[in-house]
JSON list of C-alpha atoms in Angstrom, two decimals:
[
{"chain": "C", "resi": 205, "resn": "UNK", "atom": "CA", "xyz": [0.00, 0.00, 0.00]},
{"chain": "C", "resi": 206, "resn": "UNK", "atom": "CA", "xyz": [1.39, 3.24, -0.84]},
{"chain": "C", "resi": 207, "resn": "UNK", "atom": "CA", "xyz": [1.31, 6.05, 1.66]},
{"chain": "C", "resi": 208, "resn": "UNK", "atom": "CA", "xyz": [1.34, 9.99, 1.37]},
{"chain": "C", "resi": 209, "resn": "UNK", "atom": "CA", "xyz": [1.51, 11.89, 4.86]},
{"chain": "C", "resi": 210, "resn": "UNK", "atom": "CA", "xyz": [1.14, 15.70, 4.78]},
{"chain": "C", "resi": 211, "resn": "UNK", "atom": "CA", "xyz": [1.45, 17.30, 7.94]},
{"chain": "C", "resi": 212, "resn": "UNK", "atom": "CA", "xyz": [2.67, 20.37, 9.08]},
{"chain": "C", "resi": 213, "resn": "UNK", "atom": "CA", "xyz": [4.60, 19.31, 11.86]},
{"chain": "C", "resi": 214, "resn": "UNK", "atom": "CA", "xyz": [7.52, 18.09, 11.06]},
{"chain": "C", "resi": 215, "resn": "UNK", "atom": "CA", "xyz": [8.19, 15.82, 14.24]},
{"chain": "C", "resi": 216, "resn": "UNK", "atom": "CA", "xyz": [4.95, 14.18, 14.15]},
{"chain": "C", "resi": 217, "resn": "UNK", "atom": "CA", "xyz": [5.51, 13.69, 10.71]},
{"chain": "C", "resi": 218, "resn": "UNK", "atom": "CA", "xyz": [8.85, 12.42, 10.40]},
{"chain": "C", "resi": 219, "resn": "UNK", "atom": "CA", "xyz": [7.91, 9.79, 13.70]},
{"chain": "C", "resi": 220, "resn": "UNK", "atom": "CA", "xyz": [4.71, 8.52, 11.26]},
{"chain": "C", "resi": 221, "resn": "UNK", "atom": "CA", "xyz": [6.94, 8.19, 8.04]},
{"chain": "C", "resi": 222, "resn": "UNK", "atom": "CA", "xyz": [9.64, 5.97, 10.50]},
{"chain": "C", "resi": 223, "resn": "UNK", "atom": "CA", "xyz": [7.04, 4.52, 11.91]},
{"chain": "C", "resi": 224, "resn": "UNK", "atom": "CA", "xyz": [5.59, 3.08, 8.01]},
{"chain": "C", "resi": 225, "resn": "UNK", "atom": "CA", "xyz": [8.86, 2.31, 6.92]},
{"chain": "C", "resi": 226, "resn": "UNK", "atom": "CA", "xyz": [8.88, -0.35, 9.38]},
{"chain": "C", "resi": 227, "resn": "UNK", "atom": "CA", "xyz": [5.54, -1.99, 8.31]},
{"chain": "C", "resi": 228, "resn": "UNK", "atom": "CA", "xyz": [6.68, -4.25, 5.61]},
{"chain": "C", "resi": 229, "resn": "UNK", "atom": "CA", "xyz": [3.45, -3.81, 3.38]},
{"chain": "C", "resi": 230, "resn": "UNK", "atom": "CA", "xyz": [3.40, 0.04, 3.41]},
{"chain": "C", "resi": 231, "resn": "UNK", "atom": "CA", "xyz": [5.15, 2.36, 1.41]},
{"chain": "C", "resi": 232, "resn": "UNK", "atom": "CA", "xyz": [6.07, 5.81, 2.15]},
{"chain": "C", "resi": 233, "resn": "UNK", "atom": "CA", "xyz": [5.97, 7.12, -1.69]},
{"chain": "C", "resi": 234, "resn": "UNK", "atom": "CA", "xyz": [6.22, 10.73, -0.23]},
{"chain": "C", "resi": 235, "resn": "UNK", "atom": "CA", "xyz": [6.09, 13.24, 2.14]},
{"chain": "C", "resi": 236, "resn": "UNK", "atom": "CA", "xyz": [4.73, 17.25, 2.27]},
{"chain": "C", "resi": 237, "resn": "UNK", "atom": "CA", "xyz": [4.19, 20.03, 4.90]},
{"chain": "C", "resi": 238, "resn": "UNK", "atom": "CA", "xyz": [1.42, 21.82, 3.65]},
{"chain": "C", "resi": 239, "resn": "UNK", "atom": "CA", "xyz": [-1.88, 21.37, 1.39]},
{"chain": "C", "resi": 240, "resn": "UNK", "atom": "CA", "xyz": [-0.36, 22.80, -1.81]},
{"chain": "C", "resi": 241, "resn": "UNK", "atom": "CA", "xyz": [2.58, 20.24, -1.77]},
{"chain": "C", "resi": 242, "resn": "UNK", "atom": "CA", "xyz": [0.30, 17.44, -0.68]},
{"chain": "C", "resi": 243, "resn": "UNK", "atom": "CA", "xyz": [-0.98, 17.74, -3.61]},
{"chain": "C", "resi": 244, "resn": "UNK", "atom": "CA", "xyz": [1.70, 18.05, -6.03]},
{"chain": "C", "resi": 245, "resn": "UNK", "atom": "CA", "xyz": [3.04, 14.97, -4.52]},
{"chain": "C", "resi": 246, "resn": "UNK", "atom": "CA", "xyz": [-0.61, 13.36, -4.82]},
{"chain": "C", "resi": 247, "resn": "UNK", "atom": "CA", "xyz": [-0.55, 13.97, -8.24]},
{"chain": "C", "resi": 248, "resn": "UNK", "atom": "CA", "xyz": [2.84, 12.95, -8.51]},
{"chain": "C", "resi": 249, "resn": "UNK", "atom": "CA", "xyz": [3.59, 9.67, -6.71]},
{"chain": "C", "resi": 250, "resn": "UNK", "atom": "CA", "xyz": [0.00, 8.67, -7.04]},
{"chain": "C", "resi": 251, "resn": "UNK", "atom": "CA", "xyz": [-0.83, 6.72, -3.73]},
{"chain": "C", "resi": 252, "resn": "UNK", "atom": "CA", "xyz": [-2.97, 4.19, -2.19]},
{"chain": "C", "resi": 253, "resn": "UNK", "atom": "CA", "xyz": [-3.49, 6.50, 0.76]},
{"chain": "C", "resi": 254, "resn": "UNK", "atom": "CA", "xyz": [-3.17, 10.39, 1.19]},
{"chain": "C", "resi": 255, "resn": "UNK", "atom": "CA", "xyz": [-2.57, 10.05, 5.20]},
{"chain": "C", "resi": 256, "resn": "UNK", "atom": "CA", "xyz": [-3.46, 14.36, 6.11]},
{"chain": "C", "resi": 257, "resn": "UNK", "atom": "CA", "xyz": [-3.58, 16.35, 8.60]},
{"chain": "C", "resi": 258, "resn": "UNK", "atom": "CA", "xyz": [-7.02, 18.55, 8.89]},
{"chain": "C", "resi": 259, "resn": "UNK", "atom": "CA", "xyz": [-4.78, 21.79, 10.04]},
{"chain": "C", "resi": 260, "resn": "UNK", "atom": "CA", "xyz": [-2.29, 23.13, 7.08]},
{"chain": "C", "resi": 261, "resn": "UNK", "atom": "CA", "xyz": [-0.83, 25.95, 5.87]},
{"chain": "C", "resi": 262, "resn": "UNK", "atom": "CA", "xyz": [-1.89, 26.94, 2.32]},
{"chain": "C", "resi": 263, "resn": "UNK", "atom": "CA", "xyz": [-4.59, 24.06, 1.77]},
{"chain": "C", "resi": 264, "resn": "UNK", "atom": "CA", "xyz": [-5.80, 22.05, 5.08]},
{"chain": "C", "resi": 265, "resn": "UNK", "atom": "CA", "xyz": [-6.78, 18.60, 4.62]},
{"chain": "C", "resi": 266, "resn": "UNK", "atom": "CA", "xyz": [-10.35, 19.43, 3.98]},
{"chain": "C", "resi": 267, "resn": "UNK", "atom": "CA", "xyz": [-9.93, 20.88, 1.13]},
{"chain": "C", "resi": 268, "resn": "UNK", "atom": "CA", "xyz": [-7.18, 18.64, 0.16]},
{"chain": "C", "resi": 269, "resn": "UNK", "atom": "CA", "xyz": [-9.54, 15.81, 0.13]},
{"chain": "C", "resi": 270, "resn": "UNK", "atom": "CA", "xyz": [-12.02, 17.69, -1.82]},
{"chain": "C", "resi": 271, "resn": "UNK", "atom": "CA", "xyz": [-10.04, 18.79, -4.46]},
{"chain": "C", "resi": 272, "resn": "UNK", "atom": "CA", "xyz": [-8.79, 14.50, -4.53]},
{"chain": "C", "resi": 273, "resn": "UNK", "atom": "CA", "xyz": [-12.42, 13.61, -4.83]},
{"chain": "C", "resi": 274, "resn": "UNK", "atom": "CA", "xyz": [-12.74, 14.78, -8.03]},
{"chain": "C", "resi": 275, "resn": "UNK", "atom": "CA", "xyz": [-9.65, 12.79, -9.39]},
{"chain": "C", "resi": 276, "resn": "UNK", "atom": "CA", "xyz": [-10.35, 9.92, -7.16]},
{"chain": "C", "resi": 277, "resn": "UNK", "atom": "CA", "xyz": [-8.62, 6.64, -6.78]},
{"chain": "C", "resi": 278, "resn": "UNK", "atom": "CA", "xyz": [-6.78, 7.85, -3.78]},
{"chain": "C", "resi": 279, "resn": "UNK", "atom": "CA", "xyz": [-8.57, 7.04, -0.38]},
{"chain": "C", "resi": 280, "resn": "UNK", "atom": "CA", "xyz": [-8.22, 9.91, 2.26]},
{"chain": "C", "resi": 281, "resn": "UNK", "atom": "CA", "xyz": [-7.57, 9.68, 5.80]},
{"chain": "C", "resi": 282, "resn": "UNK", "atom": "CA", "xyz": [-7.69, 12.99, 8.09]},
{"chain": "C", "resi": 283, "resn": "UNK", "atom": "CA", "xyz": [-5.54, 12.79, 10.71]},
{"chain": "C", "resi": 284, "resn": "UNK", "atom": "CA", "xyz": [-7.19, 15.22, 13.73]},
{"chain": "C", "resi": 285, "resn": "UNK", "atom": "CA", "xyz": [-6.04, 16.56, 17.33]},
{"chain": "C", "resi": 286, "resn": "UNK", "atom": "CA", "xyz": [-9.65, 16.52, 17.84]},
{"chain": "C", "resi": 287, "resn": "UNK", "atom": "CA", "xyz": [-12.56, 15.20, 16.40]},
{"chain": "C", "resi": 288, "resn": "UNK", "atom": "CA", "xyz": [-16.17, 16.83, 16.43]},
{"chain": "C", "resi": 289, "resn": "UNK", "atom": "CA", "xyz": [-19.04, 16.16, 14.98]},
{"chain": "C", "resi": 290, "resn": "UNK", "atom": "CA", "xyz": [-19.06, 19.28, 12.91]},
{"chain": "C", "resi": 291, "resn": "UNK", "atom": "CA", "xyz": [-15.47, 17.53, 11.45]},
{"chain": "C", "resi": 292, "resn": "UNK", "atom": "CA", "xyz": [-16.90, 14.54, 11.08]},
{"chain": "C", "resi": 293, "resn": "UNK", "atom": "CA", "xyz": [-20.25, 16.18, 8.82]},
{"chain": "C", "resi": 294, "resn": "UNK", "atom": "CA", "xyz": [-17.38, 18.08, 6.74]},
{"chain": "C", "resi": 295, "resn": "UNK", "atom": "CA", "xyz": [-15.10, 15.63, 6.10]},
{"chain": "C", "resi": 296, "resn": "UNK", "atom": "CA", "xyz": [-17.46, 13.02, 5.06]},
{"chain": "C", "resi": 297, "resn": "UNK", "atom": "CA", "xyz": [-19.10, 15.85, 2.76]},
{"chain": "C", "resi": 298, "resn": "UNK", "atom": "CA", "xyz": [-15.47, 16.19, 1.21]},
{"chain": "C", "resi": 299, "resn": "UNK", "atom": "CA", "xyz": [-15.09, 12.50, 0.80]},
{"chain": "C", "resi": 300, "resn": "UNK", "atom": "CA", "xyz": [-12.84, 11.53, 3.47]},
{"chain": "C", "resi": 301, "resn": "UNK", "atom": "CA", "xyz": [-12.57, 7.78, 4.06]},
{"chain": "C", "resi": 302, "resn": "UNK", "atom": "CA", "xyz": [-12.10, 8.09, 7.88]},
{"chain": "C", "resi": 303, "resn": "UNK", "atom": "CA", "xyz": [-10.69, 9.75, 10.35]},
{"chain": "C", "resi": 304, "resn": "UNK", "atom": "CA", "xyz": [-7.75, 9.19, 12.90]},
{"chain": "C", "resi": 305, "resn": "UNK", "atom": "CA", "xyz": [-6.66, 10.65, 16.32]},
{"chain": "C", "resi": 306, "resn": "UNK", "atom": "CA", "xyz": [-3.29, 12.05, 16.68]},
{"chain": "C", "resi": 307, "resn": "UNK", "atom": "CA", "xyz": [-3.56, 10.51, 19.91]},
{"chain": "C", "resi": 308, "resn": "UNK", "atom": "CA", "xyz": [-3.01, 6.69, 18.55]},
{"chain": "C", "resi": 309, "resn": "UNK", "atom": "CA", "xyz": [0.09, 5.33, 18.56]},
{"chain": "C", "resi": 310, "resn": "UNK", "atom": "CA", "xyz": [2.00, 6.02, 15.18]},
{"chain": "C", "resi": 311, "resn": "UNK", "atom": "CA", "xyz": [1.87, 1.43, 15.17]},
{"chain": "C", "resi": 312, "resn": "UNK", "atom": "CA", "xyz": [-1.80, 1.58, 15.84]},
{"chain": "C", "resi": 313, "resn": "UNK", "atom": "CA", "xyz": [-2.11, 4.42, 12.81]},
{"chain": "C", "resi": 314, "resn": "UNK", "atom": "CA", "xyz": [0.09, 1.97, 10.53]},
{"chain": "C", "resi": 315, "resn": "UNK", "atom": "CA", "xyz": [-2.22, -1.07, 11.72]},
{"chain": "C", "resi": 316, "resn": "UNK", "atom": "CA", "xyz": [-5.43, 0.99, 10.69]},
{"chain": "C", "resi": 317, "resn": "UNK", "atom": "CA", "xyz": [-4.05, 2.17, 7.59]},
{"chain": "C", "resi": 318, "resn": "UNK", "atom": "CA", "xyz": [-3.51, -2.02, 6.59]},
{"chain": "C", "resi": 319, "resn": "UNK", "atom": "CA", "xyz": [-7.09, -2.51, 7.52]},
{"chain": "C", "resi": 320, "resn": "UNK", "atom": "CA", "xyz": [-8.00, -0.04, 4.47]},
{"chain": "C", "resi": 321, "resn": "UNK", "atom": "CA", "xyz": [-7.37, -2.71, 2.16]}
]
């Protein structure tokens, strides 16, 4: 499975990319630290997954997932600090496959991201 993770902060998302590298089935195909480049490298390394945060600079994952609706192929998965129900309503609206807690374990992301398939 190929991965994309955009998110802003680069600690979190440098632990998540380590954290895929170690699951034998995923693929880190590329990384980005805002909306604008998360798409670029959508478009460009064309994943399985486009792993994003909701909160970016230029683009947040929202609209990031909107704007991969209309390609399609790619499944989304919003990574959130916290989830409401308002979040929930708009990312389901923009075609988001599911969303994840921040507060998982980067293992327990990678396990739910091999239960996509």
């Amino acid at each position: 499975m190929r991965i994309v993770i955009a998110d802003d902060h680069e600690t979190y998302r440098r632990g998540l990319a380590r954290a895929i590298r170690r699951f034998g089935t995923l693929d880190l195909v590329g990384e980005a630290a805002d909306g604008a480049q998360a798409l670029k490298v959508i478009r460009e390394a064309s994943p399985d997954v486009a792993l994003l945060d909701v909160r970016m600079p230029e683009l947040d994952g929202l609209e990031v997932a909107r704007r991969l609706s209309e390609l399609g192929g790619v499944i989304v998965v919003l990574l959130t600090g916290s989830n409401t129900d308002e979040l929930t309503a708009a990312a389901e609206a923009a075609g988001v496959h599911t969303l994840l807690s921040k507060d998982l374990s980067r293992d327990d992301i990678c396990r739910r991201l091999l239960a996509l398939r």
